């Protein structure tokens, strides 16, 4: 049977950094499912399709090819990884991620990957929907302020001019949208282990998770 590890939590909780460390340590394929929603958002914005135009979204999603090459996401043959964390995508992605037609298609793609490979996936509904039967489930949290600081530092390192207040506001808005949407909202799975990462370093969290995995 394939190994499946689910990591859920709000934006900026450190999921992707931790998931990459665990993937390397246990030789798993890392799938950043947020990237998949971001890629669809990028494609829609490039085509001037708004989240309210469901007919056009349906056509778009049926004609979209997404796969990973290592950490990179390939959208219709183009490596778009660099664009996916841009503020414009972050601002718009929650609206697209709440569309059930998009979710259905992407969830299917995620499940296909989990059938083929040993995976660690991070997202919002991995433990509750995508990998409901995963043996290992983790739910990472941190205060909105700490998550905003992490995103701010990350974007500064990339050389982007950003405002901390705008990032904090965006994080709070996304928390609200992700938690309150009708389809597959952000929720801790009953059998997930919750880790509050506020004040913890990356290595501390990675060690905690590794210990849980090794113990089972
Ligand atoms: O993890 P992230 O910030 O890159 O996620 C981008 C958006 O996609 C976020 O608003 C929530 C949404 N998302 C989701 O609804 N389900 C997932 N499995 C992953 C991300």
CSV table of C-alpha atoms in Angstrom, one decimal, residues 10-207:
chain,number,residue,atom,x,y,z
A,10,UNK,CA,-4.2,28.0,7.2
A,11,UNK,CA,-2.1,30.1,4.9
A,12,UNK,CA,1.4,30.7,6.1
A,13,UNK,CA,1.4,28.0,8.8
A,14,UNK,CA,4.6,26.6,7.4
A,15,UNK,CA,3.0,23.6,5.7
A,16,UNK,CA,5.1,23.6,2.5
A,17,UNK,CA,8.5,24.1,4.1
A,18,UNK,CA,7.8,21.3,6.6
A,19,UNK,CA,6.3,19.0,3.9
A,20,UNK,CA,9.4,19.4,1.8
A,21,UNK,CA,11.7,18.4,4.7
A,22,UNK,CA,9.5,15.4,5.5
A,23,UNK,CA,9.4,14.4,1.8
A,24,UNK,CA,13.2,14.4,1.6
A,25,UNK,CA,13.6,12.5,4.9
A,26,UNK,CA,11.1,9.8,4.1
A,27,UNK,CA,11.6,9.7,0.3
A,28,UNK,CA,8.1,10.9,-0.6
A,29,UNK,CA,6.7,12.9,-3.5
A,30,UNK,CA,5.7,16.4,-2.3
A,31,UNK,CA,2.5,17.8,-3.7
A,32,UNK,CA,1.7,21.4,-3.0
A,33,UNK,CA,-2.0,21.4,-3.7
A,34,UNK,CA,-2.3,25.2,-3.1
A,35,UNK,CA,-0.1,25.5,-6.2
A,36,UNK,CA,-2.7,23.7,-8.2
A,37,UNK,CA,-5.4,26.1,-7.2
A,38,UNK,CA,-3.0,29.0,-7.8
A,39,UNK,CA,-2.2,27.7,-11.3
A,40,UNK,CA,-5.9,27.6,-12.2
A,41,UNK,CA,-6.2,31.1,-10.9
A,42,UNK,CA,-3.2,32.3,-13.0
A,43,UNK,CA,-4.7,30.7,-16.1
A,44,UNK,CA,-8.2,32.3,-15.5
A,45,UNK,CA,-6.6,35.7,-14.8
A,46,UNK,CA,-4.5,35.5,-17.9
A,47,UNK,CA,-7.6,34.7,-19.9
A,48,UNK,CA,-9.6,37.5,-18.2
A,49,UNK,CA,-12.1,35.0,-16.7
A,50,UNK,CA,-13.6,36.0,-13.4
A,51,UNK,CA,-14.6,33.6,-10.7
A,52,UNK,CA,-18.2,34.4,-11.2
A,53,UNK,CA,-18.2,33.1,-14.9
A,54,UNK,CA,-18.8,29.5,-14.1
A,55,UNK,CA,-19.4,28.4,-17.7
A,56,UNK,CA,-16.1,29.7,-18.8
A,57,UNK,CA,-14.4,28.3,-15.7
A,58,UNK,CA,-15.8,24.8,-16.6
A,59,UNK,CA,-14.4,25.0,-20.1
A,60,UNK,CA,-11.1,26.3,-18.8
A,61,UNK,CA,-10.7,23.5,-16.2
A,62,UNK,CA,-11.6,20.8,-18.7
A,63,UNK,CA,-8.8,22.0,-20.9
A,64,UNK,CA,-6.1,22.4,-18.3
A,65,UNK,CA,-3.1,20.1,-17.8
A,66,UNK,CA,-1.3,20.3,-14.5
A,67,UNK,CA,1.6,18.2,-13.2
A,68,UNK,CA,4.6,18.5,-11.0
A,69,UNK,CA,8.3,18.2,-12.0
A,70,UNK,CA,10.0,18.1,-8.6
A,71,UNK,CA,8.9,21.2,-6.8
A,72,UNK,CA,7.9,22.9,-10.1
A,73,UNK,CA,4.3,23.1,-11.4
A,74,UNK,CA,3.8,22.7,-15.1
A,75,UNK,CA,0.7,24.3,-16.4
A,76,UNK,CA,-0.2,23.4,-20.0
A,77,UNK,CA,3.5,22.7,-20.7
A,78,UNK,CA,4.8,25.9,-19.1
A,79,UNK,CA,6.7,26.0,-15.8
A,80,UNK,CA,4.7,28.7,-14.0
A,81,UNK,CA,6.1,28.1,-10.4
A,82,UNK,CA,7.6,31.6,-10.3
A,83,UNK,CA,4.2,33.3,-10.8
A,84,UNK,CA,2.2,31.3,-8.3
A,85,UNK,CA,3.2,33.2,-5.1
A,86,UNK,CA,2.8,36.6,-6.6
A,87,UNK,CA,0.5,38.9,-4.5
A,88,UNK,CA,-2.1,39.1,-7.4
A,89,UNK,CA,-2.5,35.4,-7.3
A,90,UNK,CA,-2.7,35.2,-3.5
A,91,UNK,CA,-5.4,37.9,-3.5
A,92,UNK,CA,-7.6,36.1,-6.0
A,93,UNK,CA,-7.0,32.4,-5.3
A,94,UNK,CA,-9.6,31.9,-2.5
A,95,UNK,CA,-12.4,32.9,-4.9
A,96,UNK,CA,-11.4,30.3,-7.5
A,97,UNK,CA,-10.7,27.7,-4.8
A,98,UNK,CA,-14.3,27.9,-3.6
A,99,UNK,CA,-15.7,26.8,-7.0
A,100,UNK,CA,-16.8,23.2,-6.8
A,101,UNK,CA,-16.1,22.5,-10.5
A,102,UNK,CA,-12.5,23.4,-10.0
A,103,UNK,CA,-12.2,21.4,-6.7
A,104,UNK,CA,-13.8,18.3,-8.2
A,105,UNK,CA,-11.2,18.2,-11.1
A,106,UNK,CA,-8.2,19.0,-8.9
A,107,UNK,CA,-9.2,16.6,-6.1
A,108,UNK,CA,-9.4,13.8,-8.7
A,109,UNK,CA,-5.9,14.7,-10.0
A,110,UNK,CA,-4.5,14.7,-6.4
A,111,UNK,CA,-6.0,11.3,-5.7
A,112,UNK,CA,-4.6,9.9,-8.9
A,113,UNK,CA,-1.1,11.0,-7.8
A,114,UNK,CA,-1.6,9.4,-4.4
A,115,UNK,CA,-2.5,6.1,-6.1
A,116,UNK,CA,0.7,6.1,-8.1
A,117,UNK,CA,3.2,7.5,-5.6
A,118,UNK,CA,4.1,7.6,-1.9
A,119,UNK,CA,3.0,11.2,-1.2
A,120,UNK,CA,3.0,14.0,1.3
A,121,UNK,CA,0.4,16.6,0.4
A,122,UNK,CA,-0.3,19.9,1.9
A,123,UNK,CA,-3.5,22.0,1.6
A,124,UNK,CA,-6.8,22.7,3.4
A,125,UNK,CA,-8.9,19.5,2.8
A,126,UNK,CA,-6.3,16.8,2.4
A,127,UNK,CA,-7.1,15.0,5.7
A,128,UNK,CA,-10.8,15.5,5.4
A,129,UNK,CA,-11.4,14.9,1.6
A,130,UNK,CA,-8.5,14.2,-0.6
A,131,UNK,CA,-6.7,11.6,1.5
A,132,UNK,CA,-9.5,10.7,4.0
A,133,UNK,CA,-7.9,7.4,4.7
A,134,UNK,CA,-4.3,8.6,5.2
A,135,UNK,CA,-2.5,7.0,8.1
A,136,UNK,CA,-0.7,10.2,9.0
A,137,UNK,CA,-2.6,13.5,9.3
A,138,UNK,CA,-1.3,16.8,10.7
A,139,UNK,CA,-2.9,20.2,11.2
A,140,UNK,CA,-0.6,23.1,11.5
A,141,UNK,CA,-1.6,26.4,13.0
A,142,UNK,CA,0.0,29.7,14.1
A,143,UNK,CA,-1.3,33.2,14.9
A,144,UNK,CA,-2.3,35.3,11.9
A,145,UNK,CA,0.4,37.9,12.9
A,146,UNK,CA,3.2,35.2,12.9
A,147,UNK,CA,2.0,33.8,9.6
A,148,UNK,CA,2.0,37.3,8.0
A,149,UNK,CA,5.5,37.9,9.3
A,150,UNK,CA,6.7,34.7,7.7
A,151,UNK,CA,5.1,35.6,4.3
A,152,UNK,CA,6.5,39.1,4.5
A,153,UNK,CA,10.0,37.9,5.1
A,154,UNK,CA,9.6,35.3,2.3
A,155,UNK,CA,8.5,37.9,-0.3
A,156,UNK,CA,11.2,40.4,0.8
A,157,UNK,CA,13.8,37.7,0.2
A,158,UNK,CA,12.4,37.3,-3.3
A,159,UNK,CA,13.0,41.1,-3.8
A,160,UNK,CA,9.4,42.1,-3.8
A,161,UNK,CA,8.2,45.4,-2.3
A,162,UNK,CA,5.4,44.5,0.0
A,163,UNK,CA,3.5,45.9,2.9
A,164,UNK,CA,3.2,43.9,6.1
A,165,UNK,CA,-0.3,45.3,6.9
A,166,UNK,CA,-1.6,44.3,3.5
A,167,UNK,CA,-0.2,40.8,3.9
A,168,UNK,CA,-1.8,40.5,7.3
A,169,UNK,CA,-5.2,41.7,6.0
A,170,UNK,CA,-4.9,39.3,3.0
A,171,UNK,CA,-4.1,36.4,5.4
A,172,UNK,CA,-7.1,37.2,7.6
A,173,UNK,CA,-9.4,37.5,4.6
A,174,UNK,CA,-8.2,34.2,3.2
A,175,UNK,CA,-8.6,32.5,6.6
A,176,UNK,CA,-12.2,33.6,6.6
A,177,UNK,CA,-12.9,32.5,3.0
A,178,UNK,CA,-11.1,29.2,3.3
A,179,UNK,CA,-12.9,28.4,6.6
A,180,UNK,CA,-16.4,29.5,5.7
A,181,UNK,CA,-16.8,28.4,2.1
A,182,UNK,CA,-19.5,25.8,1.4
A,183,UNK,CA,-17.3,23.2,-0.4
A,184,UNK,CA,-14.6,21.4,1.5
A,185,UNK,CA,-13.7,24.2,3.9
A,186,UNK,CA,-10.5,24.3,5.9
A,187,UNK,CA,-11.1,22.0,8.8
A,188,UNK,CA,-9.0,19.8,11.1
A,189,UNK,CA,-9.7,16.1,10.4
A,190,UNK,CA,-10.9,14.4,13.6
A,191,UNK,CA,-7.9,12.1,13.5
A,192,UNK,CA,-5.3,14.7,12.7
A,193,UNK,CA,-2.6,15.7,15.1
A,194,UNK,CA,-2.7,19.5,15.7
A,195,UNK,CA,0.6,21.4,16.1
A,196,UNK,CA,0.6,25.1,17.0
A,197,UNK,CA,3.8,26.4,15.3
A,198,UNK,CA,3.7,29.9,16.9
A,199,UNK,CA,7.2,30.5,18.2
A,200,UNK,CA,8.5,27.2,17.0
A,201,UNK,CA,11.4,26.9,14.4
A,202,UNK,CA,11.0,24.9,11.2
A,203,UNK,CA,13.3,22.2,12.6
A,204,UNK,CA,11.3,21.9,15.8
A,205,UNK,CA,8.1,21.2,13.8
A,206,UNK,CA,9.8,18.9,11.4
A,207,UNK,CA,11.2,16.9,14.3
